[in-house]
Amino acid sequence: MTTHLHSPAVAATAVHKSYGDHVVLDGVDLDVPSGTVFALLGPNGAGKTTMVQLLSTLIRADSGQMRICGHDVDREPDAVRAAIGVTGQFAAVDGFLTGEENLMLMADLNRLPRRERWRCAVDLLERFELTDAAGMPAVTYSGGMRRRLDLAMTLVGKPRVVFLDEPTTGLDPRSRRTMWDVIRRLVTDEGVTMFLTTQYLEEADRLADRVAVLHRGRLVAEGPPEELKRQVGDGHVTLRFADPDEYDAAARILDVISRDESALTLKVPGRGDVGSLRRLLDRLDHAALTVDELRIHTPDLDDVFFVLTGDPTARQEPIR
Amino acid sequence: MSNVSSTVSIAFADSATMLRRRLRHMLRYPTLILTAAGVPVAILLLFVYVLGGALGDGVGTAGGMSYVDYVVPGVVLMTVATAAQGTAISVSIDMTEGIVARFRTMAIARVSVLTGHVLGSLIQTMLSIAAVVGVALLVGFRPTAALGEWLGAIGVLAMIVLALTWLSVALAMVAKSVATASNMLTPLMILPMTGSGFVPTDSMPTGLRWFAEYQPFTPFIETLRGLLMGTPMGDGLILTVGWCAAIGLGGYLWAKRLYNREPTR
């Protein structure tokens, strides 16, 4: 511990990774101080998972340097593996084993002192609200339970750095909030460093001390979430049109964040206050365009990308 | 030195943990053992009761042996092949699940997952073989083997199972899906039939006979038959050891290389 007190938990310099012609990461620099929560924010396909796979020794970078708690990822992979825990996007649990057996498996593989193994499993089941389901095979668990078991398994080895790759993607709102509570408690109680990836601005805002935005393999912004939110502003307005021609005409005269051709909807920046809404509607009226439906939204990833990159097509795939 | 010995002891401990994991799977789904034994038992009964009368006349000339005694070694090796398919399926399921990604990010002995699978399959296959031999005894199989020969037969079978299991682990990792993994092992089921398992090779047409005499299952079967029934083994044992060493080592190195290879998506 003491030897690496001053080295950052995660440090990466000029990391490049391509698959064939497809450049996934194009020179990424990262610096995550010990004991903090870092969120890598980006849409599907931005390279978030690749970054986690590189840092967690699953794959190798084409070039660049990465260190975890002072250990070089390339040259000392076992020292890195001993320091980290990874919870991926797809729950890495053994479905044929029960929750308790999964935790005991991790206790064995982490070679905990024999007397502590059982204790550790029981404690984690309790903490993650899995005690009732401890004796059931993990295949019977709900999505939220599997994620919690997955994270509990990651913690058996007492990792100093925990990677959470999209910890709440695909979860219902209630399970998501439970997961957030669990993550926040981990940071305050255990002082672990968290490296999480997410496509939800709200999640990064709730959990992270610092946020970096990944866009087409490069970081386009980095800072505290408040700073990011200040830059992004207050949200956007969705306009739905009944007529494709009017939709096209509106797309030409307005600042559009993103558009959905099939639903005939446009997203435009705006706080949703009376003044700015009136100006927006006046503009449409002036052009004799009729809006079928209007909705006001709090900021999301689309807004971030529009502000940071001016690129309305940042999101290449729809988000579930 | 102490570094090496601790690496070795970690490899043992992790492999033992992975073996326990595999045995837990097996205990939770004991039907896997019965499934692996089911096909060979059906074939045994088919050959003894349906085809055995006619085939026995042709085969029986070799020292007045009954057909059931002749066919059991072939059926036992078919059990090995069926079980190898089961191994490939369970390895393939494992590789497509997230749990293996987790193992890769942990500071554990690298191939212990695979070693656990192989040792678990060895135990499972030997149990399936015991079930098949049990049925064979019920339908009139009367081996002449004494205790020494029985132990020899068990040893030879364990060696064959170990070799073929490493091969099936490697094949399972080449396959991109569980279905492909299963299909890749199907040819292994045919080999006991196209060797000396069910009829003597000298009754086959020239091309097939040449194949039958040089493929590994023929010395496997001849050695097993020699141990159980006291028939001449010839150079069967040496060939069996050689084949097993080649297949086992090749399979092990191949599987290890595939496991250490970067996962591509």
Coordinates of C-alpha atoms in Angstrom, one line a residue:
Chain A
M1 CA 0.0 0.0 0.0
T2 CA 2.5 2.5 1.2
T3 CA 4.9 2.0 -1.7
H4 CA 2.3 3.2 -4.2
L5 CA 0.6 5.7 -2.0
H6 CA 1.5 8.5 -4.4
S7 CA 1.0 6.7 -7.7
P8 CA -2.4 7.1 -9.2
A9 CA -4.8 4.1 -9.1
V10 CA -5.1 4.1 -12.9
A11 CA -2.8 5.9 -15.3
A12 CA -2.8 5.6 -19.0
T13 CA -0.8 7.4 -21.6
A14 CA -1.4 7.6 -25.4
V15 CA -3.3 4.3 -25.6
H16 CA -4.1 3.1 -29.1
K17 CA -6.1 0.0 -30.0
S18 CA -7.4 -1.0 -33.5
Y19 CA -9.1 -4.1 -34.8
G20 CA -8.0 -4.3 -38.4
D21 CA -8.8 -1.0 -40.0
H22 CA -11.2 0.0 -37.3
V23 CA -9.6 2.3 -34.8
V24 CA -11.2 1.8 -31.4
L25 CA -9.0 3.9 -29.2
D26 CA -6.9 6.7 -30.7
G27 CA -4.5 8.1 -28.1
V28 CA -6.3 8.0 -24.7
D29 CA -4.7 9.5 -21.6
L30 CA -6.2 8.9 -18.2
D31 CA -5.3 9.6 -14.6
V32 CA -7.5 8.4 -11.7
P33 CA -6.3 9.3 -8.2
S34 CA -6.6 6.6 -5.5
G35 CA -9.9 6.4 -3.6
T36 CA -11.9 8.3 -6.2
V37 CA -14.7 7.4 -8.6
F38 CA -14.1 7.9 -12.2
A39 CA -16.7 7.6 -14.9
L40 CA -16.0 7.0 -18.6
L41 CA -19.0 8.3 -20.4
G42 CA -19.8 7.5 -24.0
P43 CA -22.4 5.9 -26.3
N44 CA -22.3 2.3 -27.5
G45 CA -19.3 1.6 -29.7
A46 CA -17.2 4.5 -28.3
G47 CA -14.5 2.2 -27.0
K48 CA -15.5 2.1 -23.3
T49 CA -15.5 -1.6 -22.9
T50 CA -12.2 -1.9 -24.9
M51 CA -10.6 0.6 -22.5
V52 CA -11.7 -1.6 -19.5
Q53 CA -10.5 -4.8 -21.3
L54 CA -7.1 -3.2 -21.8
L55 CA -6.7 -2.0 -18.3
S56 CA -7.9 -5.3 -16.8
T57 CA -5.3 -7.3 -18.9
L58 CA -7.9 -9.0 -21.0
I59 CA -6.5 -7.6 -24.2
R60 CA -3.3 -5.8 -25.2
A61 CA -2.9 -2.3 -26.5
D62 CA -1.2 -1.6 -29.9
S63 CA 0.8 1.2 -28.2
G64 CA 0.8 3.4 -25.1
Q65 CA 1.5 2.8 -21.5
M66 CA -0.9 1.8 -18.7
R67 CA -0.3 1.4 -15.0
I68 CA -2.6 0.2 -12.2
C69 CA -1.4 1.0 -8.7
G70 CA 2.1 1.5 -10.1
H71 CA 2.2 -1.8 -11.9
D72 CA 2.7 -1.9 -15.7
V73 CA -0.3 -3.7 -17.3
D74 CA 1.9 -5.1 -20.0
R75 CA 4.8 -6.3 -18.0
E76 CA 3.3 -7.2 -14.7
P77 CA -0.2 -8.5 -15.5
D78 CA -0.4 -10.8 -12.5
A79 CA 0.4 -7.9 -10.1
V80 CA -2.3 -5.9 -11.9
R81 CA -4.8 -8.8 -11.7
A82 CA -4.1 -9.1 -7.9
A83 CA -5.0 -5.4 -7.5
I84 CA -8.1 -5.2 -9.5
G85 CA -11.7 -6.6 -9.7
V86 CA -13.8 -6.5 -12.8
T87 CA -17.5 -6.5 -13.2
G88 CA -18.4 -6.6 -16.8
Q89 CA -21.4 -5.7 -18.8
F90 CA -22.6 -9.3 -18.9
A91 CA -22.8 -10.8 -15.5
A92 CA -19.8 -13.0 -15.0
V93 CA -21.4 -15.5 -12.6
D94 CA -21.5 -19.3 -12.8
G95 CA -25.1 -20.0 -13.5
F96 CA -24.9 -23.6 -12.5
L97 CA -23.7 -22.8 -9.0
T98 CA -25.7 -21.2 -6.2
G99 CA -25.0 -17.6 -5.1
E100 CA -23.1 -18.9 -2.1
E101 CA -21.1 -21.4 -4.1
N102 CA -20.1 -18.6 -6.6
L103 CA -18.8 -16.6 -3.7
M104 CA -17.0 -19.6 -2.2
L105 CA -15.4 -20.3 -5.6
M106 CA -14.0 -16.7 -5.5
A107 CA -12.8 -17.1 -1.9
D108 CA -11.0 -20.3 -2.9
L109 CA -9.4 -18.7 -6.0
N110 CA -8.3 -15.7 -4.0
R111 CA -6.8 -18.0 -1.5
L112 CA -8.4 -16.3 1.5
P113 CA -7.3 -17.9 4.8
R114 CA -9.5 -21.0 5.2
R115 CA -11.4 -19.9 8.2
E116 CA -12.4 -16.6 6.6
R117 CA -13.8 -18.0 3.4
W118 CA -17.2 -18.9 4.7
R119 CA -17.5 -15.7 6.8
C120 CA -16.7 -13.6 3.7
A121 CA -19.3 -15.3 1.6
V122 CA -22.0 -14.9 4.3
D123 CA -21.1 -11.2 4.8
L124 CA -21.3 -10.4 1.1
L125 CA -24.6 -12.2 0.7
E126 CA -26.0 -10.1 3.5
R127 CA -24.6 -6.9 2.2
F128 CA -25.9 -7.4 -1.3
E129 CA -29.3 -8.6 -0.1
L130 CA -28.8 -12.1 -1.5
T131 CA -29.1 -14.1 1.7
D132 CA -32.6 -15.4 0.8
A133 CA -31.4 -16.6 -2.6
A134 CA -28.0 -17.9 -1.4
G135 CA -29.0 -21.5 -2.0
M136 CA -30.5 -21.0 -5.5
P137 CA -28.6 -21.6 -8.7
A138 CA -27.6 -18.2 -10.2
V139 CA -29.5 -19.0 -13.4
T140 CA -32.7 -18.4 -11.5
Y141 CA -31.7 -14.9 -10.4
S142 CA -33.2 -11.7 -11.9
G143 CA -31.0 -9.3 -13.8
G144 CA -30.5 -7.1 -10.8
M145 CA -29.6 -10.0 -8.5
R146 CA -27.1 -11.3 -11.0
R147 CA -25.4 -7.9 -11.2
R148 CA -25.3 -7.7 -7.4
L149 CA -23.8 -11.2 -7.1
D150 CA -21.3 -10.3 -9.9
L151 CA -20.1 -7.3 -7.9
A152 CA -20.1 -9.2 -4.7
M153 CA -17.8 -11.8 -6.4
T154 CA -15.5 -9.1 -7.5
L155 CA -15.1 -7.8 -4.0
V156 CA -14.1 -11.2 -2.5
G157 CA -10.5 -10.5 -3.5
K158 CA -10.5 -7.1 -1.7
P159 CA -9.5 -5.3 -4.9
R160 CA -8.0 -1.8 -4.7
V161 CA -9.3 -0.8 -8.1
V162 CA -12.8 -1.9 -9.2
F163 CA -13.8 -1.7 -12.9
L164 CA -17.5 -1.6 -13.5
D165 CA -18.4 -1.8 -17.1
E166 CA -21.9 -0.4 -17.6
P167 CA -23.1 -1.7 -14.2
T168 CA -26.7 -0.7 -14.7
T169 CA -27.3 -1.2 -18.4
G170 CA -30.4 -3.2 -18.9
L171 CA -31.6 -2.9 -15.3
D172 CA -35.0 -1.6 -14.3
P173 CA -35.0 1.8 -12.4
R174 CA -35.4 0.2 -9.0
S175 CA -32.5 -2.3 -9.5
R176 CA -30.5 0.6 -10.9
R177 CA -31.0 2.7 -7.7
T178 CA -30.1 -0.3 -5.5
M179 CA -26.9 -0.7 -7.6
W180 CA -26.1 3.0 -7.1
D181 CA -26.5 2.7 -3.4
V182 CA -24.2 -0.4 -3.3
I183 CA -21.5 1.4 -5.3
R184 CA -21.6 4.6 -3.3
R185 CA -21.4 2.7 0.0
L186 CA -18.4 0.8 -1.3
V187 CA -16.5 4.0 -2.0
T188 CA -17.3 5.6 1.4
D189 CA -16.8 2.4 3.4
E190 CA -13.8 0.8 1.8
G191 CA -12.0 3.5 0.0
V192 CA -11.6 1.6 -3.2
T193 CA -11.0 3.3 -6.5
M194 CA -13.9 2.9 -8.9
F195 CA -13.5 3.0 -12.7
L196 CA -16.9 2.8 -14.2
T197 CA -18.2 3.2 -17.7
T198 CA -21.7 4.3 -18.5
Q199 CA -23.9 5.8 -21.2
Y200 CA -26.1 7.6 -18.7
L201 CA -25.2 11.2 -17.8
E202 CA -27.3 10.8 -14.7
E203 CA -25.3 7.8 -13.5
A204 CA -22.0 9.6 -14.0
D205 CA -23.4 12.6 -12.2
R206 CA -24.6 10.6 -9.2
L207 CA -21.5 8.5 -8.7
A208 CA -18.4 10.0 -10.1
D209 CA -15.9 12.5 -8.8
R210 CA -14.6 13.0 -12.3
V211 CA -16.0 12.2 -15.7
A212 CA -14.3 11.8 -19.0
V213 CA -16.2 11.7 -22.3
L214 CA -15.1 9.2 -24.9
H215 CA -16.0 10.0 -28.5
R216 CA -14.8 8.0 -31.4
G217 CA -11.8 6.7 -29.5
R218 CA -10.7 10.0 -28.1
L219 CA -11.4 11.9 -24.9
V220 CA -13.3 15.1 -25.7
A221 CA -13.8 16.3 -22.2
E222 CA -12.7 15.6 -18.7
G223 CA -13.6 17.1 -15.3
P224 CA -16.0 17.1 -12.4
P225 CA -19.6 16.3 -13.4
E226 CA -20.8 19.7 -12.4
E227 CA -18.5 21.3 -14.9
L228 CA -19.8 19.0 -17.6
K229 CA -23.4 19.7 -16.7
R230 CA -22.7 23.4 -16.7
Q231 CA -21.3 23.1 -20.2
V232 CA -24.2 21.0 -21.4
G233 CA -26.8 23.3 -20.1
D234 CA -30.3 22.3 -19.2
G235 CA -31.6 19.8 -21.6
H236 CA -33.5 19.6 -24.8
V237 CA -36.9 19.7 -26.4
T238 CA -38.3 17.0 -28.6
L239 CA -40.7 18.0 -31.4
R240 CA -42.8 15.5 -33.3
F241 CA -44.4 16.3 -36.6
A242 CA -47.2 14.7 -38.4
D243 CA -46.1 15.7 -41.9
P244 CA -42.7 14.6 -43.4
D245 CA -42.4 17.8 -45.4
E246 CA -42.9 19.9 -42.4
Y247 CA -40.4 17.7 -40.5
D248 CA -37.8 18.4 -43.2
A249 CA -38.5 22.1 -43.2
A250 CA -38.2 22.3 -39.5
A251 CA -34.9 20.4 -39.5
R252 CA -33.6 23.0 -41.9
I253 CA -34.5 26.1 -39.8
L254 CA -33.6 24.8 -36.3
D255 CA -30.4 23.8 -34.5
V256 CA -30.9 20.1 -34.4
I257 CA -29.2 17.8 -31.8
S258 CA -30.5 14.6 -33.4
R259 CA -33.3 13.5 -35.6
D260 CA -35.4 10.4 -35.9
E261 CA -36.6 10.0 -39.5
S262 CA -39.0 7.2 -38.8
A263 CA -40.7 8.8 -35.8
L264 CA -40.5 12.3 -37.5
T265 CA -39.0 13.7 -34.3
L266 CA -36.3 16.4 -33.8
K267 CA -34.3 17.1 -30.7
V268 CA -33.4 20.8 -30.3
P269 CA -31.5 22.4 -27.4
G270 CA -33.5 24.3 -24.9
R271 CA -34.1 24.6 -21.2
G272 CA -37.8 24.3 -21.4
D273 CA -38.5 27.7 -19.8
V274 CA -41.5 29.7 -21.0
G275 CA -39.3 32.3 -22.8
S276 CA -37.2 29.9 -24.8
L277 CA -40.2 27.8 -25.6
R278 CA -42.1 30.8 -26.9
R279 CA -39.2 31.8 -29.1
L280 CA -39.0 28.2 -30.5
L281 CA -42.8 28.1 -31.2
D282 CA -42.7 31.5 -32.7
R283 CA -40.1 30.4 -35.1
L284 CA -42.1 27.4 -36.2
D285 CA -45.3 29.5 -36.4
H286 CA -43.5 31.9 -38.6
A287 CA -42.5 29.2 -41.0
A288 CA -46.1 27.9 -40.8
L289 CA -45.1 24.5 -39.4
T290 CA -47.3 22.5 -37.1
V291 CA -45.9 20.6 -34.2
D292 CA -47.8 17.5 -33.3
E293 CA -46.3 16.9 -29.9
L294 CA -43.7 18.7 -27.8
R295 CA -41.7 17.2 -24.8
I296 CA -39.2 18.8 -22.5
H297 CA -36.2 16.6 -21.3
T298 CA -33.5 16.9 -18.8
P299 CA -30.0 16.6 -20.3
D300 CA -28.7 13.3 -21.5
L301 CA -25.8 11.9 -23.5
D302 CA -27.1 13.4 -26.8
D303 CA -26.9 16.9 -25.3
V304 CA -23.3 16.2 -24.0
F305 CA -22.2 15.2 -27.5
F306 CA -23.9 18.0 -29.2
V307 CA -22.3 20.5 -26.9
L308 CA -18.8 19.0 -26.9
T309 CA -18.5 17.9 -30.5
G310 CA -21.2 19.8 -32.3
D311 CA -21.9 16.4 -33.8
P312 CA -25.5 15.5 -34.0
T313 CA -24.8 11.9 -35.1
A314 CA -22.6 11.0 -32.2
R315 CA -24.9 8.2 -31.3
Q316 CA -24.6 5.6 -34.0
E317 CA -26.7 2.9 -32.3
P318 CA -29.9 3.4 -30.4
I319 CA -29.7 3.0 -26.7
R320 CA -31.9 0.4 -25.1
Chain B
M1 CA 13.3 -22.2 -6.5
S2 CA 10.7 -21.3 -3.8
N3 CA 9.2 -19.1 -6.5
V4 CA 8.8 -22.1 -8.8
S5 CA 7.4 -24.3 -6.1
S6 CA 4.9 -21.7 -5.0
T7 CA 3.8 -21.3 -8.7
V8 CA 3.3 -25.1 -8.9
S9 CA 1.4 -25.2 -5.6
I10 CA -0.9 -22.4 -6.8
A11 CA -1.5 -24.2 -10.0
F12 CA -2.5 -27.3 -8.1
A13 CA -4.7 -25.4 -5.7
D14 CA -6.5 -23.5 -8.5
S15 CA -6.9 -26.6 -10.6
A16 CA -8.4 -28.4 -7.6
T17 CA -10.8 -25.5 -7.0
M18 CA -11.8 -25.6 -10.7
L19 CA -12.2 -29.4 -10.5
R20 CA -14.6 -28.9 -7.5
R21 CA -16.5 -26.4 -9.5
R22 CA -16.9 -28.9 -12.4
L23 CA -17.9 -31.8 -10.0
R24 CA -20.5 -29.5 -8.5
H25 CA -22.0 -28.9 -12.0
M26 CA -22.0 -32.7 -12.4
L27 CA -23.7 -33.4 -9.1
R28 CA -26.3 -30.7 -9.9
Y29 CA -27.0 -32.3 -13.3
P30 CA -26.3 -36.0 -12.8
T31 CA -28.2 -36.8 -16.0
L32 CA -25.1 -35.8 -17.9
I33 CA -23.4 -39.1 -16.8
L34 CA -26.4 -41.1 -17.9
T35 CA -26.7 -39.3 -21.2
A36 CA -23.1 -40.0 -22.0
A37 CA -23.7 -43.7 -21.2
G38 CA -27.1 -43.9 -22.9
V39 CA -26.0 -43.9 -26.6
P40 CA -23.3 -46.6 -26.1
V41 CA -25.7 -48.8 -24.1
A42 CA -28.2 -48.5 -26.8
I43 CA -25.6 -49.5 -29.4
L44 CA -24.4 -52.3 -27.2
L45 CA -27.9 -53.7 -27.0
L46 CA -28.4 -53.2 -30.7
F47 CA -25.2 -55.1 -31.6
V48 CA -25.7 -57.9 -29.1
Y49 CA -29.4 -58.6 -29.7
V50 CA -30.2 -57.4 -33.2
L51 CA -27.0 -57.7 -35.2
G52 CA -24.9 -59.9 -32.9
G53 CA -26.4 -63.2 -34.2
A54 CA -25.3 -62.6 -37.8
L55 CA -22.1 -60.8 -36.9
G56 CA -21.1 -63.2 -34.3
D57 CA -20.9 -66.1 -36.8
G58 CA -18.3 -64.1 -38.8
V59 CA -16.3 -62.9 -35.8
G60 CA -16.6 -65.9 -33.5
T61 CA -14.1 -67.9 -35.5
A62 CA -11.4 -66.0 -33.6
G63 CA -11.1 -68.4 -30.7
G64 CA -14.7 -69.2 -30.1
M65 CA -15.3 -65.8 -28.4
S66 CA -19.0 -64.8 -28.0
Y67 CA -19.9 -61.6 -29.9
V68 CA -20.8 -59.6 -26.7
D69 CA -17.2 -60.3 -25.4
Y70 CA -15.9 -59.1 -28.8
V71 CA -17.9 -55.9 -29.0
V72 CA -17.6 -54.5 -25.5
P73 CA -14.2 -52.9 -25.9
G74 CA -15.5 -51.0 -29.0
V75 CA -18.6 -49.9 -27.1
V76 CA -16.4 -48.7 -24.2
L77 CA -14.4 -46.6 -26.5
M78 CA -17.6 -45.3 -28.0
T79 CA -18.5 -44.2 -24.5
V80 CA -15.2 -42.3 -24.4
A81 CA -16.1 -40.6 -27.6
T82 CA -19.6 -39.7 -26.5
A83 CA -18.2 -38.3 -23.2
A84 CA -15.6 -36.2 -25.1
Q85 CA -18.5 -34.6 -27.0
G86 CA -20.1 -33.8 -23.6
T87 CA -16.8 -32.2 -22.5
A88 CA -16.6 -30.1 -25.6
I89 CA -20.2 -28.9 -25.0
S90 CA -19.5 -27.9 -21.4
V91 CA -16.2 -26.2 -22.2
S92 CA -17.9 -24.3 -25.0
I93 CA -20.8 -23.2 -22.8
D94 CA -18.2 -21.9 -20.3
M95 CA -16.2 -20.0 -22.9
T96 CA -19.3 -18.2 -24.1
E97 CA -20.3 -17.1 -20.5
G98 CA -18.8 -14.2 -18.7
I99 CA -17.3 -16.3 -16.0
V100 CA -14.2 -17.1 -18.0
A101 CA -13.6 -13.4 -18.6
R102 CA -13.6 -13.0 -14.9
F103 CA -11.1 -15.8 -14.4
R104 CA -8.8 -14.2 -17.0
T105 CA -8.7 -11.0 -15.0
M106 CA -7.8 -12.8 -11.8
A107 CA -4.4 -13.6 -10.5
I108 CA -4.8 -17.4 -10.7
A109 CA -3.0 -20.2 -12.6
R110 CA -3.9 -19.5 -16.2
V111 CA -5.1 -22.8 -17.5
S112 CA -6.6 -24.1 -14.2
V113 CA -10.1 -23.6 -15.7
L114 CA -9.2 -26.1 -18.5
T115 CA -7.4 -28.5 -16.1
G116 CA -10.5 -28.5 -13.9
H117 CA -12.6 -29.4 -16.9
V118 CA -10.3 -32.2 -18.0
L119 CA -10.0 -33.8 -14.6
G120 CA -13.8 -33.5 -14.1
S121 CA -14.4 -35.0 -17.5
L122 CA -12.0 -37.8 -16.6
I123 CA -14.0 -38.7 -13.5
Q124 CA -17.3 -38.3 -15.3
T125 CA -16.2 -40.5 -18.3
M126 CA -14.9 -43.3 -16.0
L127 CA -18.2 -43.3 -14.3
S128 CA -20.1 -43.5 -17.6
I129 CA -17.8 -46.4 -18.6
A130 CA -18.5 -48.2 -15.4
A131 CA -22.2 -47.9 -16.1
V132 CA -21.8 -49.3 -19.6
V133 CA -19.6 -52.2 -18.4
G134 CA -22.3 -52.9 -15.8
V135 CA -24.9 -53.2 -18.4
A136 CA -22.6 -55.3 -20.5
L137 CA -22.1 -57.7 -17.6
L138 CA -25.9 -58.0 -17.3
V139 CA -26.2 -59.0 -21.0
G140 CA -23.6 -61.7 -20.8
F141 CA -20.2 -60.0 -21.0
R142 CA -17.7 -62.4 -19.4
P143 CA -14.2 -61.0 -19.3
T144 CA -11.3 -63.3 -18.5
A145 CA -9.3 -60.5 -16.8
A146 CA -7.8 -61.0 -13.4
L147 CA -7.3 -58.0 -11.0
G148 CA -4.0 -57.0 -12.6
E149 CA -5.6 -56.9 -16.1
W150 CA -8.5 -54.9 -14.8
L151 CA -6.2 -52.3 -13.3
G152 CA -4.3 -52.3 -16.5
A153 CA -7.5 -51.7 -18.5
I154 CA -8.5 -48.9 -16.2
G155 CA -5.1 -47.3 -16.5
V156 CA -5.2 -47.6 -20.3
L157 CA -8.7 -46.2 -20.4
A158 CA -7.7 -43.2 -18.2
M159 CA -4.8 -42.5 -20.5
I160 CA -7.0 -42.6 -23.6
V161 CA -9.7 -40.4 -21.9
L162 CA -7.2 -37.9 -20.8
A163 CA -5.7 -37.6 -24.3
L164 CA -9.1 -37.3 -26.0
T165 CA -10.4 -34.9 -23.4
W166 CA -7.5 -32.4 -24.0
L167 CA -8.2 -32.7 -27.7
S168 CA -11.9 -32.0 -27.2
V169 CA -11.2 -29.0 -25.0
A170 CA -9.0 -27.5 -27.8
L171 CA -11.7 -28.3 -30.4
A172 CA -14.3 -26.7 -28.2
M173 CA -12.3 -23.5 -28.1
V174 CA -11.8 -23.4 -31.8
A175 CA -15.6 -23.6 -32.3
K176 CA -17.4 -20.3 -32.2
S177 CA -20.6 -21.8 -30.8
V178 CA -21.8 -24.6 -28.7
A179 CA -23.5 -26.3 -31.6
T180 CA -20.3 -26.3 -33.7
A181 CA -18.3 -27.6 -30.7
S182 CA -20.7 -30.5 -30.4
N183 CA -20.5 -31.3 -34.2
M184 CA -16.7 -31.2 -34.3
L185 CA -16.6 -34.2 -32.0
T186 CA -19.0 -36.3 -34.0
P187 CA -16.3 -37.9 -36.2
L188 CA -14.8 -39.3 -33.0
M189 CA -18.0 -41.4 -32.5
I190 CA -17.4 -43.0 -35.9
L191 CA -13.8 -44.1 -35.3
P192 CA -14.6 -47.1 -33.1
M193 CA -16.9 -48.4 -35.8
T194 CA -14.3 -48.0 -38.5
G195 CA -11.7 -49.7 -36.5
S196 CA -11.7 -53.2 -35.0
G197 CA -14.5 -52.4 -32.6
F198 CA -17.4 -54.2 -34.1
V199 CA -15.9 -56.5 -36.9
P200 CA -12.3 -57.6 -37.5
T201 CA -10.5 -55.2 -39.9
D202 CA -9.5 -58.0 -42.3
S203 CA -13.2 -58.3 -43.2
M204 CA -13.1 -54.7 -44.6
P205 CA -12.4 -53.6 -48.2
T206 CA -8.8 -52.6 -48.9
G207 CA -8.9 -48.8 -48.5
L208 CA -11.0 -48.9 -45.4
R209 CA -8.9 -51.7 -43.9
W210 CA -5.8 -49.7 -44.4
F211 CA -7.4 -46.8 -42.6
A212 CA -8.8 -49.1 -39.9
E213 CA -5.4 -50.6 -39.2
Y214 CA -3.6 -47.3 -38.8
Q215 CA -6.1 -45.2 -37.0
P216 CA -5.6 -44.9 -33.2
F217 CA -8.9 -46.5 -32.1
T218 CA -7.7 -49.9 -33.4
P219 CA -4.7 -50.2 -31.1
F220 CA -6.9 -48.8 -28.3
I221 CA -9.5 -51.5 -28.9
E222 CA -6.9 -54.3 -29.4
T223 CA -5.2 -53.4 -26.1
L224 CA -8.4 -53.2 -24.2
R225 CA -9.6 -56.5 -25.7
G226 CA -6.3 -58.1 -24.9
L227 CA -6.4 -57.0 -21.3
L228 CA -10.1 -57.9 -20.8
M229 CA -10.4 -61.1 -22.9
G230 CA -6.8 -62.3 -23.1
T231 CA -6.6 -62.0 -26.9
P232 CA -3.1 -61.2 -28.4
M233 CA -2.4 -57.4 -28.2
G234 CA 0.6 -57.3 -30.6
D235 CA 2.1 -53.9 -30.5
G236 CA -1.2 -52.4 -29.4
L237 CA 0.0 -51.1 -26.1
I238 CA 3.0 -49.3 -27.4
L239 CA 0.9 -47.8 -30.2
T240 CA -1.7 -46.8 -27.6
V241 CA 0.8 -45.1 -25.4
G242 CA 2.3 -43.3 -28.4
W243 CA -1.0 -42.1 -29.8
C244 CA -2.2 -40.9 -26.3
A245 CA 1.0 -39.0 -25.7
A246 CA 0.8 -37.3 -29.1
I247 CA -2.9 -36.6 -28.9
G248 CA -2.8 -35.6 -25.3
L249 CA 0.2 -33.3 -25.5
G250 CA -0.9 -31.8 -28.8
G251 CA -4.4 -31.2 -27.4
Y252 CA -3.0 -29.7 -24.2
L253 CA -0.6 -27.3 -26.0
W254 CA -3.2 -26.3 -28.5
A255 CA -5.9 -25.7 -25.9
K256 CA -3.4 -23.7 -23.8
R257 CA -2.5 -21.5 -26.7
L258 CA -6.1 -20.9 -27.6
Y259 CA -7.0 -19.9 -24.1
N260 CA -4.1 -17.5 -23.8
R261 CA -5.0 -16.0 -27.1
E262 CA -6.6 -12.6 -27.0
P263 CA -10.4 -12.9 -27.0
T264 CA -11.7 -11.4 -30.3
R265 CA -15.2 -10.1 -30.6

